[in-house]
Tab-separated table of C-alpha atoms and ligand atoms in Angstrom:
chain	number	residue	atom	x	y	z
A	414	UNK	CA	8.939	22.599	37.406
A	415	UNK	CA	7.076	21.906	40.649
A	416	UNK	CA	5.052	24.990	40.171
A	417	UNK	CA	3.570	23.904	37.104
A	418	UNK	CA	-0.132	23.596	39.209
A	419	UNK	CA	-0.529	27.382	37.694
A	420	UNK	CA	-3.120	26.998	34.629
A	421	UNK	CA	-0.876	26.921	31.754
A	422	UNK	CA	-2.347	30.188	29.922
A	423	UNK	CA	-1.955	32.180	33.062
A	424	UNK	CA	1.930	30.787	33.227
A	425	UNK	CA	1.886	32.234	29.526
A	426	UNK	CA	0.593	35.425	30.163
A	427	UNK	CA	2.904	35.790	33.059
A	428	UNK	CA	5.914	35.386	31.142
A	429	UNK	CA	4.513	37.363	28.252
A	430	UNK	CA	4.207	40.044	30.550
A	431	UNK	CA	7.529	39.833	32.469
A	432	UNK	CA	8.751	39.465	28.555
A	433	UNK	CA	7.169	43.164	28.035
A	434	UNK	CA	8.074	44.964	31.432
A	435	UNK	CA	11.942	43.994	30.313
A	436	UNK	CA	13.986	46.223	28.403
A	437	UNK	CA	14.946	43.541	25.541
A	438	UNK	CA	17.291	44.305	22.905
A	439	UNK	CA	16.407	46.956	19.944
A	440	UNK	CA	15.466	44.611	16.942
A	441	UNK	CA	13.727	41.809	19.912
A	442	UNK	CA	11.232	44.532	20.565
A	443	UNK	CA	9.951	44.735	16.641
A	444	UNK	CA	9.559	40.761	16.618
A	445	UNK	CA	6.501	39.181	16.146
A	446	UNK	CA	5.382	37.594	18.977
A	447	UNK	CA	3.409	33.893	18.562
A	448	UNK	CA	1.819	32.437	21.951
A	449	UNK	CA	0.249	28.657	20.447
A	450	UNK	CA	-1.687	26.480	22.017
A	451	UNK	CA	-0.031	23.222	23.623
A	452	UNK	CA	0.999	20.223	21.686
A	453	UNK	CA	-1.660	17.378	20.909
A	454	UNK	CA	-1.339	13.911	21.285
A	455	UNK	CA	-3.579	11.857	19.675
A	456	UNK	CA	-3.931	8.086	21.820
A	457	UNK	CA	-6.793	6.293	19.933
A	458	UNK	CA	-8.718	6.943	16.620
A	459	UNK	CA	-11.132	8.228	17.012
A	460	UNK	CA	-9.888	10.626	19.480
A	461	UNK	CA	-11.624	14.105	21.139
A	462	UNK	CA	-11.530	17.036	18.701
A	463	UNK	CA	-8.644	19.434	18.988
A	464	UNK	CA	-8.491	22.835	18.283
A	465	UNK	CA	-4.817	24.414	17.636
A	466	UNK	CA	-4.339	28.260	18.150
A	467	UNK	CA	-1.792	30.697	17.621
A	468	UNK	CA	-2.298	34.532	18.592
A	469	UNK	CA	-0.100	37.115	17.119
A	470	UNK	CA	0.263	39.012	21.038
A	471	UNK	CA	2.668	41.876	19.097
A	472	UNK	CA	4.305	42.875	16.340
A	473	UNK	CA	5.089	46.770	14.939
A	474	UNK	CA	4.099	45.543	11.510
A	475	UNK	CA	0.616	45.542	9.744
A	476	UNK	CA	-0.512	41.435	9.136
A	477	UNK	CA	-1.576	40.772	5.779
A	478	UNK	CA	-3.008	37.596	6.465
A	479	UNK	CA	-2.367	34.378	7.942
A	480	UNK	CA	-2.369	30.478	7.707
A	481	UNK	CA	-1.681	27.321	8.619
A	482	UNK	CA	0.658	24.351	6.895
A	483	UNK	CA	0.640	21.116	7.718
A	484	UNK	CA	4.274	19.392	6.769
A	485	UNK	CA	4.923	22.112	5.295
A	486	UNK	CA	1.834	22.206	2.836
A	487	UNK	CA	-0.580	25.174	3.291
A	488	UNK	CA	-3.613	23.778	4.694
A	489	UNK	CA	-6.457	25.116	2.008
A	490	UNK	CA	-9.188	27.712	3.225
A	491	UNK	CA	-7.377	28.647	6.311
A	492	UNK	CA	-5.815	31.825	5.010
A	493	UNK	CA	-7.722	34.922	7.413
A	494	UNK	CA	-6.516	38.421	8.070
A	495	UNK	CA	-6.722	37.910	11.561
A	496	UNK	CA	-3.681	38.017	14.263
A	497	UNK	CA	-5.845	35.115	16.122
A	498	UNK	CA	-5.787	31.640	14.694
A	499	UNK	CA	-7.610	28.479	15.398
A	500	UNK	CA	-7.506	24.970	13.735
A	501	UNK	CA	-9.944	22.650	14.405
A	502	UNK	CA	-10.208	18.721	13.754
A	503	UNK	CA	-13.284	17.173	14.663
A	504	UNK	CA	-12.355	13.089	14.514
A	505	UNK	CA	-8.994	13.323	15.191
A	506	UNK	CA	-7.027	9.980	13.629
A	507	UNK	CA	-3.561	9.241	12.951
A	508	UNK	CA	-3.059	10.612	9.971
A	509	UNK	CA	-4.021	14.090	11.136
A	510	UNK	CA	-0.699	14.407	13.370
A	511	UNK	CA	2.601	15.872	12.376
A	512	UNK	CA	4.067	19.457	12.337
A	513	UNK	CA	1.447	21.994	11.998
A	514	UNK	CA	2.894	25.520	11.254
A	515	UNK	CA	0.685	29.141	11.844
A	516	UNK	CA	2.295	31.791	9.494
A	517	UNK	CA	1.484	35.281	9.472
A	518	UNK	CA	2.168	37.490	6.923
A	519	UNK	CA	3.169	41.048	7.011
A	520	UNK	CA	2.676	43.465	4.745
A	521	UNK	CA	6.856	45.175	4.801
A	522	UNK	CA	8.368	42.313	7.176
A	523	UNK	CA	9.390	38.750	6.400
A	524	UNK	CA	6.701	36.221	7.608
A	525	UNK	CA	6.900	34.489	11.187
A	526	UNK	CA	5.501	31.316	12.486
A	527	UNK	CA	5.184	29.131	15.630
A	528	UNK	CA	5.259	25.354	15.552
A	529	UNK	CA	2.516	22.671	17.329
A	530	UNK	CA	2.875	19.336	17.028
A	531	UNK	CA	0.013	17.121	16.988
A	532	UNK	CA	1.843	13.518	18.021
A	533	UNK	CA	0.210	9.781	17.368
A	534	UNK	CA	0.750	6.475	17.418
A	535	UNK	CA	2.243	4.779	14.094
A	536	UNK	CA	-0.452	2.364	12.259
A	537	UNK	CA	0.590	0.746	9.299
A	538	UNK	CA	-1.189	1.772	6.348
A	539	UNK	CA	0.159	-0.122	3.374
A	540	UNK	CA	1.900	-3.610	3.404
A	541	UNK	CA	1.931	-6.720	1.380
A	542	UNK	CA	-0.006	-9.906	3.096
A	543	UNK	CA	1.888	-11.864	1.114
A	544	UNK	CA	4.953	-12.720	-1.297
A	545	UNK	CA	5.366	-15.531	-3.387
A	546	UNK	CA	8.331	-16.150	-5.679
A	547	UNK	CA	10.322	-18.992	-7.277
A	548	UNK	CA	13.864	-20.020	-5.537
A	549	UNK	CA	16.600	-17.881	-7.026
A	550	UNK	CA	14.595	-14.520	-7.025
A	551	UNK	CA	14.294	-12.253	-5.328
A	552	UNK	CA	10.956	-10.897	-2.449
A	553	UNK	CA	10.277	-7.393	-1.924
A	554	UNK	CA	8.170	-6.588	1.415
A	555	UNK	CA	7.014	-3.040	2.292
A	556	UNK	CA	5.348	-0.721	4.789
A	557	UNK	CA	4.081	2.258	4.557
A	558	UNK	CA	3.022	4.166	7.828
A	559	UNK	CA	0.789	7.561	9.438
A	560	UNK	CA	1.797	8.657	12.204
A	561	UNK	CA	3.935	11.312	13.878
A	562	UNK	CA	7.336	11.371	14.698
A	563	UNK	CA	8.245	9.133	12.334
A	564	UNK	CA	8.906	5.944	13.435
A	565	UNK	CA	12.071	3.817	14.205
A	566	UNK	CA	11.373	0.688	11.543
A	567	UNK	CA	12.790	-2.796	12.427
A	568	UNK	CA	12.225	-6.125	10.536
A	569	UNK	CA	12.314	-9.363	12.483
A	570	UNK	CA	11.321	-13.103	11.353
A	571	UNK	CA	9.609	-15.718	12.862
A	572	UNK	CA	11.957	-18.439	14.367
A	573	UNK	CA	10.360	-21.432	16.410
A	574	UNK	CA	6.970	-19.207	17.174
A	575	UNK	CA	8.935	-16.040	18.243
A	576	UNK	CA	9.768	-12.812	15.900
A	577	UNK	CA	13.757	-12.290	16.057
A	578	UNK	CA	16.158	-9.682	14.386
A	579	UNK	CA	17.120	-10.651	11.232
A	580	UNK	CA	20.260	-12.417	10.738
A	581	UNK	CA	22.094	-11.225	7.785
A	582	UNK	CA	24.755	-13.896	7.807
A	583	UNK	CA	24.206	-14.456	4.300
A	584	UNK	CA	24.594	-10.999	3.328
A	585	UNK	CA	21.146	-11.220	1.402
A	586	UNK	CA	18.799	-9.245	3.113
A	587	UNK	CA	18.926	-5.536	2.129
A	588	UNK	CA	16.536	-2.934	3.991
A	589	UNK	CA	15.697	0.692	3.089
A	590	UNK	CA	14.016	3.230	5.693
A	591	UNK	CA	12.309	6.401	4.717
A	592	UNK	CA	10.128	8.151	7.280
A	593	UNK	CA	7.222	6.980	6.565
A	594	UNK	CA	8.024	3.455	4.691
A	595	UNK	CA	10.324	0.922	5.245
A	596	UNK	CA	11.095	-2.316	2.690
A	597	UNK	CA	12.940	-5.479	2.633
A	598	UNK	CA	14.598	-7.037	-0.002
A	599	UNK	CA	15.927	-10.796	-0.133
A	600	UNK	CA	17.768	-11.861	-2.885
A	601	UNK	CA	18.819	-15.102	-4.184
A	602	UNK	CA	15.894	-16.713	-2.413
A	603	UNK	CA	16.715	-20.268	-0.818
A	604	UNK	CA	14.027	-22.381	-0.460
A	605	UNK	CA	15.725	-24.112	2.615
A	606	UNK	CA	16.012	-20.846	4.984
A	607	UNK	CA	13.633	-18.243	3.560
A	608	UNK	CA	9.986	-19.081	3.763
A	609	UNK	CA	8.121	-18.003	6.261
A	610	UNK	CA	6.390	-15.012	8.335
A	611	UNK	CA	8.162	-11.677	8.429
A	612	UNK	CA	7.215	-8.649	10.865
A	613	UNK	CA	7.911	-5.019	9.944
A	614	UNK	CA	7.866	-2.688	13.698
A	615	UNK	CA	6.753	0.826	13.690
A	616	UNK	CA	8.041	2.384	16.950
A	617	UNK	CA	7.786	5.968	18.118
A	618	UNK	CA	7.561	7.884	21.336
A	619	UNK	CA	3.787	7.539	21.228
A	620	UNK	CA	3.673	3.862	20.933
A	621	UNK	CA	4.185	0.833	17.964
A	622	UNK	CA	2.300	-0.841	15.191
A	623	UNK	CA	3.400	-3.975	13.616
A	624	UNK	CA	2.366	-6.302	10.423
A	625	UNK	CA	3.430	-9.710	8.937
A	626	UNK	CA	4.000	-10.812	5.616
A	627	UNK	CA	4.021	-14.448	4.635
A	628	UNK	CA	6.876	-15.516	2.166
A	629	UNK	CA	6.587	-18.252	0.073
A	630	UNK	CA	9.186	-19.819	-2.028
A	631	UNK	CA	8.701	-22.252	-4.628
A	632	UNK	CA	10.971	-24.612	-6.045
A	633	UNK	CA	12.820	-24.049	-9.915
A	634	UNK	CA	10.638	-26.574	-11.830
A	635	UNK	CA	7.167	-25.056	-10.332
A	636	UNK	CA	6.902	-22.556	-13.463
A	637	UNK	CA	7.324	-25.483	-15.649
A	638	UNK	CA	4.626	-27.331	-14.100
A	639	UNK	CA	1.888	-25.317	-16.264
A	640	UNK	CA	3.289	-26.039	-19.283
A	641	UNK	CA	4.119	-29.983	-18.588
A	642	UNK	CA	0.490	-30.117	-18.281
A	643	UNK	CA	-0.486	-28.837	-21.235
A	644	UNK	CA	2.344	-31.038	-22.703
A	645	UNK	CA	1.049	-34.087	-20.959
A	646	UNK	CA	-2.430	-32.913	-22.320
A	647	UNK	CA	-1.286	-32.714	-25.858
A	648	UNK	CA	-0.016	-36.136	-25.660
A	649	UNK	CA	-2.645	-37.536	-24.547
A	650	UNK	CA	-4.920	-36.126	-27.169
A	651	UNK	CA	-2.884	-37.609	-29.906
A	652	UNK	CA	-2.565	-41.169	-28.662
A	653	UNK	CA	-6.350	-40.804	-28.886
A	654	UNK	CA	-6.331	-39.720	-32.595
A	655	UNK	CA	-3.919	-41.793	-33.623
A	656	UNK	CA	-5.387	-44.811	-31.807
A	657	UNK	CA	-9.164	-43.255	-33.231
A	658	UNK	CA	-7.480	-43.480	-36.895
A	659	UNK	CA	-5.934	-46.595	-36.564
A	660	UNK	CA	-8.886	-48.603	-35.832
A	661	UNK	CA	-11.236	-46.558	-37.767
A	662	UNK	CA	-9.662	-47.439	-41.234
A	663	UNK	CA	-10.009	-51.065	-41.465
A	664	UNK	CA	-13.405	-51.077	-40.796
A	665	UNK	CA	-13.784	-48.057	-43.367
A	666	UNK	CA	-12.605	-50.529	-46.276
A	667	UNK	CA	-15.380	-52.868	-46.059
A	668	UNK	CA	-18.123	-50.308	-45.648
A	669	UNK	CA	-17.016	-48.646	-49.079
A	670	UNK	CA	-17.249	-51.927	-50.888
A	671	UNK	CA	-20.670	-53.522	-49.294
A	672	UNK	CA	-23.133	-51.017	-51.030
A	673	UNK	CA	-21.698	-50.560	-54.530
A	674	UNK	CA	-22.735	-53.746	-55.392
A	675	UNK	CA	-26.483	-54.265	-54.530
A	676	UNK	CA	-26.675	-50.092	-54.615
A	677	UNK	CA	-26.382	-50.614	-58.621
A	678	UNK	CA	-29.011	-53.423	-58.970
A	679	UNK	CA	-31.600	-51.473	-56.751
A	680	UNK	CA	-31.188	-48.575	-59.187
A	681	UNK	CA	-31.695	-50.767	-62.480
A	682	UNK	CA	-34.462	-52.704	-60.383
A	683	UNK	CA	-35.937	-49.429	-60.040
A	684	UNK	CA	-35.619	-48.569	-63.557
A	685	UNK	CA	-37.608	-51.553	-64.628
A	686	UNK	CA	-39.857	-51.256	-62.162
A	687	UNK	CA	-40.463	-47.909	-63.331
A	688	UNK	CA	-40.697	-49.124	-66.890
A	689	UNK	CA	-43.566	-51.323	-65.731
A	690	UNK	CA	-45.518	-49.126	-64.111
A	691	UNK	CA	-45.596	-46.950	-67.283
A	692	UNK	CA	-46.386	-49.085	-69.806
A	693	UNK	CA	-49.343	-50.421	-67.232
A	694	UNK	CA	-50.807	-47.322	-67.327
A	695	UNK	CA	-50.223	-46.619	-71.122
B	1506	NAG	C1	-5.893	33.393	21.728
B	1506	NAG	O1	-6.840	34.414	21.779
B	1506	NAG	C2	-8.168	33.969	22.034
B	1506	NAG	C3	-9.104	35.148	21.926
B	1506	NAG	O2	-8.588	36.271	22.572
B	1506	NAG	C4	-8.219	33.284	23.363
B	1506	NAG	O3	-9.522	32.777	23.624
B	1506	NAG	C5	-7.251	32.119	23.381
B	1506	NAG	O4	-7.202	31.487	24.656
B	1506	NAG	C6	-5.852	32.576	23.013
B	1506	NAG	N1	-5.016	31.418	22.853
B	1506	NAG	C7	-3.802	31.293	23.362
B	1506	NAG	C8	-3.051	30.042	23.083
B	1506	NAG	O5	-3.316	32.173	24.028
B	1507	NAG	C1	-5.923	43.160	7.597
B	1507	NAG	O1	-6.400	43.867	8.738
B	1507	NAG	C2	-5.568	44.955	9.095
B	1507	NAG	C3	-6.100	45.560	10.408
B	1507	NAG	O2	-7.493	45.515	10.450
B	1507	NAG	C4	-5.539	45.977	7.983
B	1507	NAG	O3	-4.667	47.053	8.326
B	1507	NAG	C5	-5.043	45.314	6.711
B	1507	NAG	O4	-5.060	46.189	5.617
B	1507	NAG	C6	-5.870	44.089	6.393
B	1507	NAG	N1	-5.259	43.370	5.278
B	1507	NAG	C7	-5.941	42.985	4.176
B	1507	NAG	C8	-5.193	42.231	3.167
B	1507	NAG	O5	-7.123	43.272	4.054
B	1508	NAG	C1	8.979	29.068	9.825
B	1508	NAG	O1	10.076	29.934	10.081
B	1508	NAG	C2	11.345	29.344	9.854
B	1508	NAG	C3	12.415	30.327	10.285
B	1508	NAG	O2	12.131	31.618	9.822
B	1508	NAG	C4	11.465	28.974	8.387
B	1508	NAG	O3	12.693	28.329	8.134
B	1508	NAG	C5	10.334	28.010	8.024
B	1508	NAG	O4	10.366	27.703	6.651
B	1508	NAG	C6	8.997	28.626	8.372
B	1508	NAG	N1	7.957	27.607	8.154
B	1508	NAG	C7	6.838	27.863	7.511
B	1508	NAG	C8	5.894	26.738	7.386
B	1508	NAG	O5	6.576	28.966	7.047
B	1509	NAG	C1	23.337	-7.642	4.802
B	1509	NAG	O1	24.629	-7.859	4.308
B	1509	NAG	C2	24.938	-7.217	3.075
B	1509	NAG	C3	26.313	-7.660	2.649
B	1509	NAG	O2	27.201	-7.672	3.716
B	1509	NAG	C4	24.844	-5.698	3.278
B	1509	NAG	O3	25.128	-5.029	2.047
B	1509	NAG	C5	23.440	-5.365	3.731
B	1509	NAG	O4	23.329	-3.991	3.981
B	1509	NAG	C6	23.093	-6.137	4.999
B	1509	NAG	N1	21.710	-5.929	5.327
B	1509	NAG	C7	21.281	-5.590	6.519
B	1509	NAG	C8	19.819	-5.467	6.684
B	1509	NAG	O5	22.017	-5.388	7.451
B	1510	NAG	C1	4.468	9.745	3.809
B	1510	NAG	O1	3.716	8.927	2.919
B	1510	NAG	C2	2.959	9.622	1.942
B	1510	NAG	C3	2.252	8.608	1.085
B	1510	NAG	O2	1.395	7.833	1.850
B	1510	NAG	C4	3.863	10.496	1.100
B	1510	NAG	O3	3.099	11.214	0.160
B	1510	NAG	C5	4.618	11.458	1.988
B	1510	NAG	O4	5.497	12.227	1.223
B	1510	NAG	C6	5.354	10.718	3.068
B	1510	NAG	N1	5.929	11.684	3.975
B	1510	NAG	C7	7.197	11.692	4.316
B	1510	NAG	C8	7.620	12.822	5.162
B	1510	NAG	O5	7.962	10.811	3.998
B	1511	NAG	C1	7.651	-3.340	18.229
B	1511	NAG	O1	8.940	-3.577	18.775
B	1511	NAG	C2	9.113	-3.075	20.092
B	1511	NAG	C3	10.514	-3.353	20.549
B	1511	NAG	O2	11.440	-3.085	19.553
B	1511	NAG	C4	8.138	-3.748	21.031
B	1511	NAG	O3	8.241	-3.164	22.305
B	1511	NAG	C5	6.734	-3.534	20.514
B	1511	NAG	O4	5.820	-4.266	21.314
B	1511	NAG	C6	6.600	-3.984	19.086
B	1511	NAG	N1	5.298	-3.617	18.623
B	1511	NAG	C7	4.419	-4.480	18.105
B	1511	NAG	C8	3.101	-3.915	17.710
B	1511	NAG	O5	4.680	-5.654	17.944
């Protein structure tokens, strides 16, 4: 490889053409031929537009159009009749990497493609800041991630101001990896040896991306402690009633008594007043 000065399309072209001047095998010569564009790297979002390409350099069959897929997915509005291909992203960002696929399609030969990757560093998309649960449960932390390959996931747990593996001597910590998501799952949380700050570690060829999650663990009786105040309230309320009623009655008795008596004279009082007043102007 210490000839690899040459321009890379003229290195191409140079083997495409040695590939031609040979006398291949029969069904080699019918192939399609794909020459793509190099593989992109994206180092920092936002990063320099790219622009993949794929050029269909031979093939005995007529194209009926092409494409490109991105995982796998057809990328919408890309599909051309044309042997020459281009994809371009403007603001490249993490997300945008993975396995991008040109397919051409013939119209009386199976299809052929050529693969670019587009590589980036992982950046954690989706995570919990925090978990908070009552001893005995059980926490459930999660990442989610962009970023392709698909990274290597480890957990690790702050001990004395460093992050270190976890230690599974209690056989409680249980940890699922997909490609792009990892979780961790404690069970029968102690309130001793569990709380604290966990890290989840994206790592790929490109580079690593890392988050923590606090964990907080209360103790059994915390649930209760709603509800003992509102027991503590209720109490309170009706030694105040009770305490209201009990000194409200006594004093009650007299007031019912005081006015019946005089009430009844004022009213006859009033009648003969009334009486008076009549006959003085009769
Ligand atoms: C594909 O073809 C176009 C137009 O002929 C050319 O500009 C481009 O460099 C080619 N790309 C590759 C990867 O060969
Ligand atoms: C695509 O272009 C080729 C060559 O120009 C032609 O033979 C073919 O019929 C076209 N296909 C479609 C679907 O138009
Ligand atoms: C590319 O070609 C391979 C081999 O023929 C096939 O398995 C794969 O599904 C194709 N991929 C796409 C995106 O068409
Ligand atoms: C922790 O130990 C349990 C029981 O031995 C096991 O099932 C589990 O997979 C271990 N978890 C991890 C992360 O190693
Ligand atoms: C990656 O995560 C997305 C959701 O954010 C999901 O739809 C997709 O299927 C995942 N890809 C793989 C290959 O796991
Ligand atoms: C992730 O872990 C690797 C070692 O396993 C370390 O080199 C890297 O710095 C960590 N990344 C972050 C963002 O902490």
């Amino acid at each position: 490889m210490s000839a690899s000065p040459l321009p890379s399309s003229l290195a191409l072209s140079l083997l495409l053409v040695t590939g031609c001047l040979l006398p291949g095998p029969g069904a080699a010569q019918n192939e399609p031929r794909i020459v793509t564009s190099e593989e992109v790297i994206i180092r920092d979002s936002p990063a320099p537009p790219f622009t993949l390409q794929c050029n269909l350099t031979s093939s005995s069959h007529s194209l009926q159009y092409s494409y490109w897929t991105k995982n796998g997915v057809e990328l919408t509005a890309t599909r051309k009749n044309a042997s020459t291909m281009e994809y371009r992203v403007n603001k490249p960002r993490s997300e945008d990497s993975g396995e991008y696929h040109c397919v051409f399609q013939f119209f009386s030969a199976p299809k052929a493609n050529a693969t670019i990757e587009v590589k980036a560093v992982p950046e954690i998309t989706g995570h919990k800041r925090s978990e908070n649960k009552n001893e005995g449960q059980e926490a459930l932390m999660y990442c989610k991630s962009v970023g392709y390959p698909y990274p290597d996931w480890v957990w690790r747990k702050k001990e004395n101001g460093m992050f270190v593996d976890l230690l599974n001597t209690s056989g409680r910590f249980f940890i699922v990896n997909k490609e792009n998501y990892t979780e961790l799952n404690i069970v029968n949380l102690q309130i001793t040896e569990d709380p604290g700050e966990y890290e989840c570690n994206a790592t790929n060829a490109i580079g690593s991306d890392s988050f923590v999650t606090v964990l907080r663990v209360r103790s059994h009786l915390a649930p209760l402690w709603p509800f003992l105040g509102i027991l503590a309230e209720i109490i309170i309320l009706v030694v105040i009633i009770v305490i209201y009623e009990k000194r409200k009655r006594p004093d009650e008795v007299p007031d019912d008594d005081e006015p019946a008596g005089p009430m009844k004279t004022n009213s006859t009082n009033n009648h003969k007043d009334k009486n008076l007043r009549q006959r003085n102007t009769n």
